[in-house]
Amino acid sequence: MSAKKSQNPDVLPQHIAIIMDGNGRWARANGRIRHAGHRAGVKATRNIVEAAAERGVKALTLFAFSSENWNRPREEVTSLMRLFLEVLQREVDALDKNNIQVKFVGARNELPERLQKHLAAAEKKTATNTGMQLILAVAYGGRWDILQSVKAVATKVEQQQLKAADIDENAIASNLSLAGMAPPDLLIRTGGEHRVSNFLLWDIAYSELYFTDTLWPDFCDQDLDLAIDFFRSRERRFGRTGEQVRVSADG
Ligand code: FPP
């Protein structure tokens, strides 16, 4: 995709979120089993984490396993859990050395206990790192996220710490998984589908959406740069008129 004239040639999306889709189709196209597609997906992930950090992206949020992915065949779920554990054990030192802070979001109590322990250990090890934040969404769903936030807010109301009439957007946002972070500027989805599949529903209200047919295992540095070029070509209005935005940018 060739980008339109750049509106903001120097602006970098501070926070990029990615729906990494297409591992299975990549495997089929290459005559391999699905698991080989996921392994190739891990390689692409490693490369894109490095590429995003090199470009100065502040936060990268990756959809690794959705609430709905539990419905996949049992063998695929088991092999994915094993793969996550293996990758975590293998990569955590490298992430730490690169000053990357790792965080996991999702219903982690649904994950195998051994994996839960390693997630917590990786978060602890990298907690004070000051480089790029890497957020991995595992057993995550946007509706789950909103629901758990609403429950937390309802509990405050029940305990009379908050009045129902005082519930505002901030009350919901501050209990979401990405609380305290700037929301994604850019959401990328690979693999050709044009939908958000229950990822970060609240947080992507004003994200620029970029869809590419490239399958996740084939997504490389140049593809990331195309997505960033696309972002630079967009005029972000946040509900205002184009004229208003241009006047405030000039002033
Ligand atoms: C999407 O392809 C991939 C997944 C749902 C699996 C998880 C992602 C990886 C293994 C990449 C690495 C991630 C980490 C955090 C190490 P798909 O299986 O939906 O592909 P299809 O739509 O072509 O079947």
Coordinates of C-alpha atoms and ligand atoms in Angstrom, one line a residue:
M1 CA 0.0 0.0 0.0
S2 CA 1.5 3.3 -0.9
A3 CA 0.8 6.0 1.7
K4 CA -0.9 9.3 0.8
K5 CA 1.0 12.6 1.2
S6 CA 2.3 12.6 4.8
Q7 CA 0.3 14.9 7.1
N8 CA 2.8 14.3 9.9
P9 CA 6.1 13.2 8.5
D10 CA 7.9 13.1 11.8
V11 CA 5.2 11.8 14.1
L12 CA 5.7 8.3 15.4
P13 CA 2.8 6.3 16.8
Q14 CA 3.7 6.2 20.5
H15 CA 1.6 3.1 21.1
I16 CA 1.0 0.4 18.5
A17 CA -1.4 -2.5 19.0
I18 CA -1.3 -5.6 16.7
I19 CA -3.7 -8.4 15.9
M20 CA -1.3 -11.0 14.7
D21 CA -3.4 -13.1 12.3
G22 CA -2.6 -15.6 9.7
N23 CA -0.2 -18.2 11.2
G24 CA -2.5 -21.1 10.2
R25 CA -2.9 -19.9 6.6
W26 CA 0.8 -19.3 6.4
A27 CA 1.4 -22.9 7.5
R28 CA -1.1 -24.2 4.9
A29 CA 0.4 -22.1 2.1
N30 CA 3.8 -23.6 3.0
G31 CA 2.6 -27.2 3.3
R32 CA 3.3 -27.2 7.1
I33 CA 1.2 -28.1 10.2
R34 CA -0.5 -25.2 12.1
H35 CA 2.0 -25.4 14.9
A36 CA 4.8 -24.6 12.4
G37 CA 2.8 -21.5 11.5
H38 CA 2.7 -20.4 15.2
R39 CA 6.5 -21.1 15.5
A40 CA 7.0 -18.9 12.5
G41 CA 4.7 -16.3 14.1
V42 CA 7.0 -16.2 17.1
K43 CA 10.0 -15.4 14.9
A44 CA 8.0 -12.5 13.4
T45 CA 7.0 -11.3 16.9
R46 CA 10.6 -11.3 18.1
N47 CA 11.6 -9.3 15.0
I48 CA 8.8 -6.8 15.3
V49 CA 9.4 -6.2 19.0
E50 CA 13.0 -5.3 18.2
A51 CA 12.0 -3.2 15.2
A52 CA 9.4 -1.2 17.2
A53 CA 11.8 -0.6 20.0
E54 CA 14.5 0.6 17.5
R55 CA 12.1 3.0 15.9
G56 CA 11.3 4.6 19.3
V57 CA 7.8 3.2 19.8
K58 CA 6.9 3.7 23.5
A59 CA 4.4 0.8 23.9
L60 CA 3.6 -2.3 21.8
T61 CA 0.5 -4.3 22.7
L62 CA 0.2 -7.7 21.0
F63 CA -2.9 -10.0 20.9
A64 CA -1.4 -13.4 21.5
F65 CA -4.4 -15.4 22.6
S66 CA -8.0 -14.3 22.8
S67 CA -10.8 -15.2 25.2
E68 CA -12.4 -17.0 22.2
N69 CA -9.2 -18.9 21.3
W70 CA -10.0 -21.4 24.1
N71 CA -12.6 -22.8 21.6
R72 CA -9.8 -24.0 19.2
P73 CA -9.1 -27.8 19.1
R74 CA -7.6 -28.9 22.4
E75 CA -4.3 -30.0 20.9
E76 CA -3.8 -26.5 19.3
V77 CA -4.6 -24.8 22.6
T78 CA -2.2 -27.1 24.5
S79 CA 0.6 -26.6 22.0
L80 CA 0.1 -22.8 22.1
M81 CA 0.4 -22.8 25.9
R82 CA 3.6 -24.8 25.6
L83 CA 4.9 -22.5 23.0
F84 CA 4.2 -19.4 25.1
L85 CA 6.0 -21.0 28.1
E86 CA 9.0 -21.9 25.9
V87 CA 9.2 -18.4 24.4
L88 CA 8.9 -16.7 27.7
Q89 CA 11.6 -18.8 29.3
R90 CA 13.9 -18.3 26.3
E91 CA 13.3 -14.6 25.6
V92 CA 12.9 -12.9 29.0
D93 CA 16.6 -12.3 29.5
A94 CA 17.0 -10.7 26.1
L95 CA 13.9 -8.5 26.7
D96 CA 15.4 -7.5 30.1
K97 CA 18.8 -6.7 28.5
N98 CA 17.1 -4.5 26.0
N99 CA 15.4 -2.5 28.8
I100 CA 11.9 -3.6 27.7
Q101 CA 9.2 -3.7 30.4
V102 CA 6.9 -6.7 29.9
K103 CA 3.3 -6.8 31.1
F104 CA 0.5 -9.4 30.5
V105 CA -3.1 -8.5 30.3
G106 CA -6.1 -10.9 30.3
A107 CA -7.8 -13.5 32.4
R108 CA -4.5 -15.0 33.6
N109 CA -6.3 -17.2 36.2
E110 CA -7.6 -19.3 33.2
L111 CA -4.0 -20.1 32.1
P112 CA -2.0 -23.1 33.2
E113 CA -0.5 -22.5 36.6
R114 CA 3.1 -23.0 35.5
L115 CA 2.6 -20.3 32.8
Q116 CA 1.0 -17.9 35.3
K117 CA 4.1 -18.2 37.5
H118 CA 6.4 -17.4 34.5
L119 CA 4.3 -14.4 33.5
A120 CA 4.5 -13.0 37.0
A121 CA 8.3 -13.7 37.1
A122 CA 8.8 -11.9 33.7
E123 CA 6.8 -8.9 34.9
K124 CA 8.8 -8.7 38.1
K125 CA 12.2 -9.1 36.4
T126 CA 11.4 -6.3 33.9
A127 CA 9.3 -4.0 36.1
T128 CA 11.9 -1.2 36.5
N129 CA 13.0 -1.2 32.9
T130 CA 12.5 2.2 31.2
G131 CA 12.5 1.3 27.5
M132 CA 9.6 0.2 25.4
Q133 CA 6.6 -1.3 27.2
L134 CA 5.6 -4.7 25.7
I135 CA 2.1 -5.7 26.6
L136 CA 1.0 -9.2 25.8
A137 CA -2.7 -9.9 25.7
V138 CA -3.2 -13.6 26.7
A139 CA -6.7 -15.0 27.4
Y140 CA -7.8 -11.5 26.7
G141 CA -11.0 -10.1 25.3
G142 CA -12.1 -6.5 25.0
R143 CA -15.6 -7.3 26.5
W144 CA -13.9 -9.3 29.3
D145 CA -11.8 -6.2 30.0
I146 CA -14.8 -3.8 30.1
L147 CA -16.8 -6.3 32.2
Q148 CA -14.1 -6.7 34.8
S149 CA -13.7 -2.9 35.0
V150 CA -17.5 -2.4 35.5
K151 CA -17.4 -5.0 38.2
A152 CA -14.6 -3.1 40.0
V153 CA -16.6 0.1 39.7
A154 CA -19.8 -1.6 40.9
T155 CA -18.0 -2.9 44.0
K156 CA -17.0 0.7 44.8
V157 CA -20.6 1.7 44.5
E158 CA -21.7 -1.2 46.7
Q159 CA -19.1 -0.2 49.3
Q160 CA -20.4 3.4 49.1
Q161 CA -17.0 4.7 48.0
L162 CA -18.6 6.0 44.8
K163 CA -22.0 7.3 43.8
A164 CA -23.6 5.8 40.7
A165 CA -24.2 9.3 39.4
D166 CA -20.5 10.0 39.6
I167 CA -19.4 7.2 37.4
D168 CA -17.6 8.8 34.5
E169 CA -15.4 7.6 31.6
N170 CA -12.3 7.8 33.9
A171 CA -13.9 5.5 36.4
I172 CA -14.2 2.8 33.7
A173 CA -10.9 3.6 32.0
S174 CA -8.9 3.5 35.3
N175 CA -9.9 -0.1 35.9
L176 CA -9.2 -1.4 32.4
S177 CA -6.1 -3.5 31.7
L178 CA -4.3 -0.6 30.0
A179 CA -5.2 1.9 32.8
G180 CA -2.7 4.7 33.0
M181 CA -1.3 4.2 29.5
A182 CA -1.9 6.4 26.5
P183 CA -4.3 4.4 24.2
P184 CA -3.0 2.9 21.0
D185 CA -2.5 5.4 18.2
L186 CA -2.4 2.7 15.6
L187 CA -4.0 -0.7 15.5
I188 CA -2.5 -3.1 12.9
R189 CA -4.2 -6.3 11.8
T190 CA -2.4 -8.7 9.6
G191 CA -4.0 -11.7 7.7
G192 CA -6.5 -9.9 5.5
E193 CA -9.6 -9.7 7.8
H194 CA -11.1 -6.2 8.5
R195 CA -12.4 -6.6 12.0
V196 CA -11.2 -6.0 15.6
S197 CA -12.2 -9.4 17.0
N198 CA -12.8 -8.3 20.6
F199 CA -9.4 -6.7 21.0
L200 CA -9.0 -3.5 23.2
L201 CA -12.6 -2.3 22.4
W202 CA -12.6 0.7 24.8
D203 CA -9.0 1.7 24.1
I204 CA -9.2 1.8 20.3
A205 CA -12.0 4.3 20.1
Y206 CA -9.7 6.8 18.3
S207 CA -7.0 4.5 17.0
E208 CA -6.1 4.6 13.4
L209 CA -6.9 1.2 11.9
Y210 CA -4.4 -0.4 9.4
F211 CA -5.3 -3.7 7.7
T212 CA -2.8 -5.7 5.6
D213 CA -3.2 -9.0 3.7
T214 CA 0.3 -10.0 4.8
L215 CA 0.2 -13.1 7.0
W216 CA 1.7 -12.6 10.5
P217 CA 4.8 -14.8 9.9
D218 CA 5.7 -12.7 6.8
F219 CA 5.2 -9.4 8.6
C220 CA 8.6 -7.7 8.6
D221 CA 10.3 -4.3 9.3
Q222 CA 9.2 -2.9 5.9
D223 CA 5.6 -3.9 6.7
L224 CA 5.9 -2.1 10.0
D225 CA 7.3 1.0 8.2
L226 CA 4.3 0.9 5.7
A227 CA 1.9 0.9 8.7
I228 CA 3.7 3.8 10.3
D229 CA 3.7 5.7 6.9
F230 CA -0.1 5.1 6.8
F231 CA -0.4 6.5 10.3
R232 CA 1.6 9.6 9.3
S233 CA -0.8 10.1 6.3
R234 CA -3.8 10.3 8.6
E235 CA -5.3 13.5 10.1
R236 CA -6.4 12.7 13.6
R237 CA -9.5 14.7 14.4
F238 CA -10.8 13.2 17.7
G239 CA -14.3 14.4 16.8
R240 CA -13.3 17.9 15.7
T241 CA -13.4 19.3 12.1
G242 CA -10.4 19.1 9.8
E243 CA -10.3 22.9 9.8
Q244 CA -10.2 23.1 13.6
V245 CA -7.3 20.5 13.7
R246 CA -5.3 22.4 11.1
V247 CA -5.8 25.8 12.9
S248 CA -4.6 24.4 16.2
A249 CA -1.6 22.7 14.5
D250 CA -0.6 26.0 12.8
G251 CA -1.0 27.9 16.1
Ligands
FPP1 C1 -3.1 -16.0 14.8 O1 -3.0 -16.9 13.7 C2 -2.2 -16.5 15.8 C3 -2.7 -16.9 17.1 C4 -4.0 -16.7 17.6 C5 -1.7 -17.6 18.0 C6 -0.7 -16.8 18.8 C7 0.3 -16.0 18.2 C8 1.6 -16.4 18.1 C9 2.1 -17.8 18.3 C10 2.6 -15.4 17.7 C11 3.6 -15.2 18.8 C12 3.2 -14.6 20.0 C13 3.9 -14.5 21.2 C14 3.4 -13.6 22.3 C15 5.1 -15.3 21.5 P1 -4.2 -17.9 13.3 O2 -3.9 -19.2 14.0 O3 -5.5 -17.3 13.8 O4 -4.1 -18.0 11.8 P2 -5.3 -18.3 10.7 O5 -6.3 -17.2 10.8 O6 -4.5 -18.2 9.4 O7 -5.7 -19.7 11.0

